[in-house]
Coordinates of N, CA and C in Angstrom, one line a residue:
M1 N 12.5 -55.0 -19.2 CA 13.4 -54.6 -18.1 C 15.1 -53.7 -19.1
A2 N 15.8 -52.8 -18.3 CA 16.4 -52.6 -19.4 C 17.6 -52.7 -18.6
T3 N 19.1 -53.2 -19.2 CA 20.8 -53.4 -18.2 C 20.7 -52.0 -18.7
E4 N 22.4 -52.0 -18.1 CA 23.1 -50.6 -17.9 C 23.8 -50.1 -19.7
G5 N 23.3 -51.3 -20.4 CA 24.1 -50.8 -21.8 C 23.3 -50.4 -22.8
D6 N 22.0 -51.0 -22.5 CA 21.2 -50.3 -22.9 C 20.7 -48.8 -22.7
V7 N 20.2 -47.9 -23.7 CA 19.6 -46.6 -24.2 C 18.7 -46.7 -25.1
N8 N 17.8 -46.0 -24.3 CA 15.9 -46.1 -25.3 C 16.4 -44.9 -26.3
A9 N 16.6 -44.6 -27.5 CA 17.2 -43.7 -28.6 C 15.4 -42.1 -27.9
A10 N 14.3 -42.7 -27.9 CA 13.3 -41.8 -27.6 C 13.7 -40.8 -26.5
S11 N 15.0 -41.5 -25.8 CA 15.5 -40.8 -24.4 C 16.8 -39.5 -24.5
T12 N 17.1 -40.1 -25.8 CA 17.7 -39.2 -26.3 C 18.2 -38.5 -27.5
T13 N 17.0 -37.9 -27.9 CA 16.6 -37.0 -29.1 C 17.2 -35.9 -29.0
N14 N 16.8 -35.2 -27.2 CA 17.0 -33.9 -26.7 C 18.2 -33.6 -26.3
V15 N 19.4 -34.4 -26.3 CA 20.8 -34.3 -25.7 C 21.5 -33.6 -26.6
C16 N 22.2 -33.1 -26.0 CA 23.3 -32.1 -26.5 C 24.5 -32.5 -26.6
P17 N 25.3 -33.0 -27.7 CA 27.3 -33.7 -27.1 C 28.0 -32.6 -26.2
D18 N 27.5 -31.7 -26.4 CA 28.2 -30.9 -26.2 C 27.9 -30.6 -24.1
G19 N 27.3 -31.4 -24.0 CA 26.5 -30.6 -22.5 C 25.3 -29.6 -22.2
G20 N 24.7 -29.6 -22.9 CA 23.8 -29.1 -22.9 C 23.6 -27.4 -23.7
K21 N 25.2 -26.8 -24.1 CA 26.0 -25.6 -24.8 C 25.2 -25.6 -26.7
K22 N 24.5 -24.8 -26.3 CA 23.9 -24.5 -27.7 C 24.5 -23.7 -29.3
N23 N 25.0 -24.4 -30.2 CA 26.0 -23.2 -30.5 C 25.3 -21.8 -31.1
R24 N 26.1 -20.9 -31.1 CA 25.5 -19.6 -30.8 C 26.0 -18.5 -31.8
K25 N 26.3 -19.1 -33.0 CA 27.5 -18.2 -34.2 C 26.5 -16.7 -34.4
G26 N 27.1 -16.0 -34.7 CA 26.7 -14.8 -34.9 C 25.9 -13.9 -33.8
K27 N 25.9 -14.5 -33.2 CA 25.6 -14.2 -31.6 C 26.0 -12.7 -30.8
K28 N 25.2 -12.0 -30.9 CA 25.9 -10.5 -30.6 C 26.1 -10.4 -29.1
H29 N 27.5 -9.3 -28.8 CA 28.0 -9.5 -27.3 C 26.9 -8.8 -26.5
Q30 N 26.6 -9.9 -25.5 CA 25.6 -8.8 -24.1 C 26.6 -8.5 -23.1
K31 N 26.1 -7.0 -22.7 CA 26.7 -6.7 -22.0 C 26.3 -7.4 -20.9
S32 N 27.6 -7.0 -19.5 CA 27.0 -7.6 -18.3 C 26.2 -6.5 -17.8
H33 N 25.8 -6.8 -16.3 CA 24.7 -5.9 -15.5 C 25.9 -4.6 -15.2
E34 N 27.1 -4.9 -14.9 CA 28.2 -3.9 -14.8 C 28.4 -2.6 -15.5
E35 N 28.6 -4.0 -17.0 CA 28.7 -2.6 -17.7 C 27.6 -1.9 -18.7
M36 N 26.0 -2.4 -18.2 CA 25.2 -0.8 -18.6 C 25.2 0.1 -17.9
L37 N 25.7 -0.5 -16.3 CA 25.5 0.8 -15.6 C 26.1 1.5 -15.7
L38 N 27.4 1.2 -16.2 CA 28.7 2.0 -16.6 C 28.4 3.4 -17.8
D39 N 27.8 2.5 -18.6 CA 28.1 2.9 -20.2 C 25.8 3.2 -20.1
P40 N 25.9 4.9 -20.1 CA 24.8 5.2 -20.1 C 24.7 5.1 -21.8
T41 N 22.7 5.3 -22.1 CA 22.3 5.2 -23.4 C 22.2 6.7 -23.3
P42 N 22.1 7.0 -24.8 CA 22.7 8.7 -25.4 C 21.2 9.2 -24.7
S43 N 20.0 8.2 -24.8 CA 18.4 9.3 -23.8 C 19.2 9.9 -22.5
E44 N 19.9 8.9 -21.8 CA 20.1 8.7 -20.4 C 21.3 10.1 -20.5
A45 N 22.0 10.1 -21.2 CA 23.1 11.3 -20.8 C 22.6 12.6 -21.4
L46 N 21.4 12.8 -22.3 CA 20.7 14.1 -22.8 C 20.0 14.0 -21.4
T47 N 19.3 13.3 -20.4 CA 18.1 13.7 -19.3 C 19.4 14.0 -18.2
S48 N 19.8 14.1 -18.3 CA 21.0 13.6 -17.1 C 21.7 15.3 -16.5
H49 N 20.9 15.3 -15.2 CA 21.3 16.7 -15.3 C 21.9 16.9 -13.3
P50 N 23.3 17.6 -12.6 CA 24.0 17.6 -12.0 C 23.3 18.0 -10.9
P51 N 23.3 17.8 -9.7 CA 22.5 17.9 -8.6 C 22.6 19.4 -8.4
S52 N 21.4 20.1 -8.0 CA 21.2 21.1 -7.9 C 22.2 21.7 -6.3
T53 N 23.3 22.3 -6.2 CA 23.9 22.7 -4.7 C 23.3 23.6 -4.1
T54 N 22.3 24.7 -4.6 CA 21.1 25.5 -3.9 C 20.2 25.9 -4.1
E55 N 19.1 25.9 -3.3 CA 17.6 25.4 -3.4 C 17.6 27.5 -3.3
A56 N 17.0 27.9 -4.1 CA 16.1 29.5 -4.3 C 14.7 29.4 -3.6
S57 N 15.0 30.3 -2.7 CA 14.0 30.9 -1.2 C 12.2 31.3 -2.4
D58 N 11.2 31.1 -1.9 CA 10.1 31.8 -2.5 C 9.8 32.8 -3.1
E59 N 11.3 33.6 -2.0 CA 10.6 35.4 -2.6 C 11.7 35.3 -3.5
E60 N 12.5 34.2 -3.9 CA 13.7 34.5 -4.8 C 13.7 34.3 -6.2
R61 N 12.3 33.7 -6.3 CA 11.9 32.8 -7.2 C 10.9 33.4 -8.0
G62 N 10.6 34.7 -7.1 CA 8.9 35.6 -7.1 C 8.0 34.7 -7.0
E63 N 7.9 33.8 -6.1 CA 6.3 32.8 -5.8 C 5.5 33.4 -4.9
E64 N 4.3 33.4 -4.6 CA 3.7 34.1 -3.4 C 3.2 32.4 -2.7
A65 N 3.1 32.8 -1.4 CA 2.4 31.5 -1.2 C 0.8 31.6 -1.5
I66 N 0.1 30.2 -1.4 CA -1.0 30.1 -1.8 C -1.7 30.3 -0.6
D67 N -2.9 30.9 -0.6 CA -4.0 31.3 0.1 C -4.8 29.8 -0.1
V68 N -4.8 29.0 0.9 CA -6.2 27.6 0.9 C -7.3 28.4 1.8
T69 N -7.4 29.5 2.0 CA -8.9 29.4 3.1 C -10.2 29.8 2.4
T70 N -9.7 30.5 0.5 CA -11.0 30.3 -0.3 C -11.4 29.1 -0.6
G71 N -10.4 28.3 -0.8 CA -10.8 26.6 -1.7 C -11.2 25.7 -0.8
K72 N -11.1 26.6 1.0 CA -11.8 25.6 2.4 C -13.1 25.9 2.2
K73 N -13.2 27.3 2.1 CA -14.5 28.2 2.2 C -15.7 26.8 0.6
W74 N -15.0 27.3 -0.2 CA -15.5 27.0 -1.1 C -16.2 25.6 -1.2
V75 N -15.3 24.7 -0.2 CA -15.5 23.1 0.1 C -16.5 22.8 1.2
T76 N -16.4 24.1 2.2 CA -17.4 23.9 2.8 C -18.8 24.7 2.0
S77 N -19.2 25.4 1.3 CA -20.3 25.7 0.7 C -21.0 24.5 -0.1
V78 N -20.0 24.1 -0.4 CA -20.2 23.3 -1.8 C -20.4 22.0 -0.7
E79 N -20.2 21.4 0.4 CA -20.9 20.0 1.5 C -22.4 20.4 1.7
V80 N -22.3 22.0 2.6 CA -23.6 22.1 3.0 C -24.5 22.5 1.3
A81 N -24.6 22.9 0.1 CA -25.4 22.7 -1.1 C -25.7 21.1 -1.0
R82 N -24.9 20.3 -1.0 CA -25.1 18.9 -0.7 C -26.1 18.6 -0.2
Q83 N -25.6 18.4 0.9 CA -26.6 18.2 2.4 C -27.8 18.3 2.2
A84 N -27.9 20.1 1.4 CA -29.4 20.1 1.6 C -30.3 20.1 0.2
V85 N -29.5 19.0 -0.7 CA -30.0 18.7 -2.0 C -30.7 17.6 -1.3
E86 N -29.6 17.0 -0.5 CA -30.6 15.3 0.2 C -31.2 15.7 0.7
I87 N -31.4 16.4 1.7 CA -32.9 16.6 2.6 C -34.0 17.2 2.1
L88 N -33.6 17.8 0.8 CA -34.7 17.9 -0.2 C -35.1 17.2 -0.8
G89 N -34.6 16.0 -1.6 CA -34.7 14.7 -2.3 C -35.9 13.3 -1.1
R90 N -35.2 13.8 0.2 CA -35.7 12.7 1.5 C -37.1 13.9 1.6
R91 N -37.2 14.8 1.5 CA -38.6 15.5 1.3 C -39.4 15.4 0.7
M92 N -38.9 15.1 -0.9 CA -39.9 15.4 -2.1 C -40.3 13.7 -2.1
N93 N -39.4 13.4 -1.8 CA -39.5 11.5 -1.6 C -41.5 10.7 -1.0
V94 N -40.8 11.9 0.5 CA -41.7 11.4 1.2 C -43.7 12.3 0.8
A95 N -43.2 13.2 0.6 CA -44.7 14.4 -0.3 C -45.6 13.4 -1.7
D96 N -43.7 12.8 -2.5 CA -44.4 12.0 -3.6 C -45.6 10.7 -2.6
G97 N -45.0 9.9 -1.5 CA -45.2 8.9 -1.3 C -47.1 9.4 -0.9
K98 N -47.1 10.7 -0.7 CA -48.6 11.1 -0.1 C -49.5 11.3 -1.1
F99 N -49.1 11.6 -2.2 CA -50.3 11.9 -3.3 C -50.9 10.5 -3.7
K100 N -51.7 10.6 -4.2 CA -52.3 9.8 -5.0 C -53.0 9.2 -6.3
T101 N -52.5 8.3 -7.1 CA -52.8 8.6 -8.4 C -54.0 8.1 -9.2
L102 N -54.4 8.3 -10.0 CA -56.0 7.8 -10.7 C -56.3 6.9 -10.1
E103 N -55.0 5.4 -10.0 CA -55.9 4.4 -10.0 C -56.5 4.4 -8.4
D104 N -56.2 5.6 -7.7 CA -56.1 4.7 -5.7 C -57.7 5.6 -5.5
F105 N -58.4 6.9 -6.7 CA -59.2 7.6 -6.5 C -60.6 5.8 -6.8
T106 N -61.6 6.4 -6.0 CA -62.9 5.1 -6.3 C -64.0 5.9 -7.5
L107 N -64.6 5.0 -8.4 CA -64.9 5.1 -9.1 C -65.6 7.2 -8.9
E108 N -66.2 6.8 -8.1 CA -67.0 8.5 -7.4 C -66.4 9.2 -7.2
E109 N -65.0 9.3 -6.6 CA -64.4 10.4 -6.4 C -63.8 10.7 -7.9
T110 N -63.4 10.0 -8.9 CA -62.7 10.6 -10.4 C -63.6 11.3 -11.0
E111 N -65.1 10.7 -11.2 CA -66.4 11.7 -11.5 C -66.4 13.2 -11.0
N112 N -66.2 13.3 -9.8 CA -66.7 14.2 -9.0 C -65.4 15.5 -9.4
I113 N -63.6 14.8 -9.6 CA -62.9 15.4 -9.9 C -62.6 15.8 -11.7
R114 N -63.1 15.3 -12.5 CA -63.8 15.6 -13.5 C -64.8 16.6 -13.8
K115 N -65.7 16.4 -13.2 CA -66.1 17.6 -13.2 C -66.3 18.9 -12.5
E116 N -65.0 18.9 -11.5 CA -64.3 20.1 -11.1 C -63.8 20.9 -12.5
L117 N -63.3 19.7 -12.8 CA -62.2 20.5 -13.7 C -62.9 20.8 -15.1
E118 N -63.6 20.1 -15.4 CA -64.7 20.8 -16.6 C -65.7 22.4 -16.3
G119 N -65.7 22.3 -14.8 CA -66.2 23.5 -14.2 C -65.6 24.6 -14.5
R120 N -64.5 24.3 -14.4 CA -63.4 25.5 -14.3 C -63.8 26.4 -16.0

């Protein structure tokens, strides 16, 4: 058991004599948050523009209003085509299910098909 006068050497290895302040020789002065806000960097100074006090209308700029009805018609026709392809795909799957493969035929039916094809 340790008394008040005893000090464990391992517990004092990371203690700084000046209360935790490290010697920072040669370190540059860092600006405070306020100094950084007041002093813009060169790139900010070049890209900053004063706010515009007047707004030009579309007519003054020579721009026309965009007609979106053509776009809406196009979207509608694409959606109709997509639905048609979906319906055709479903019907083709049903038709594919009705076709027989060669394995589905009996030996007699296979022979009849072969003879019919040879006769053509």
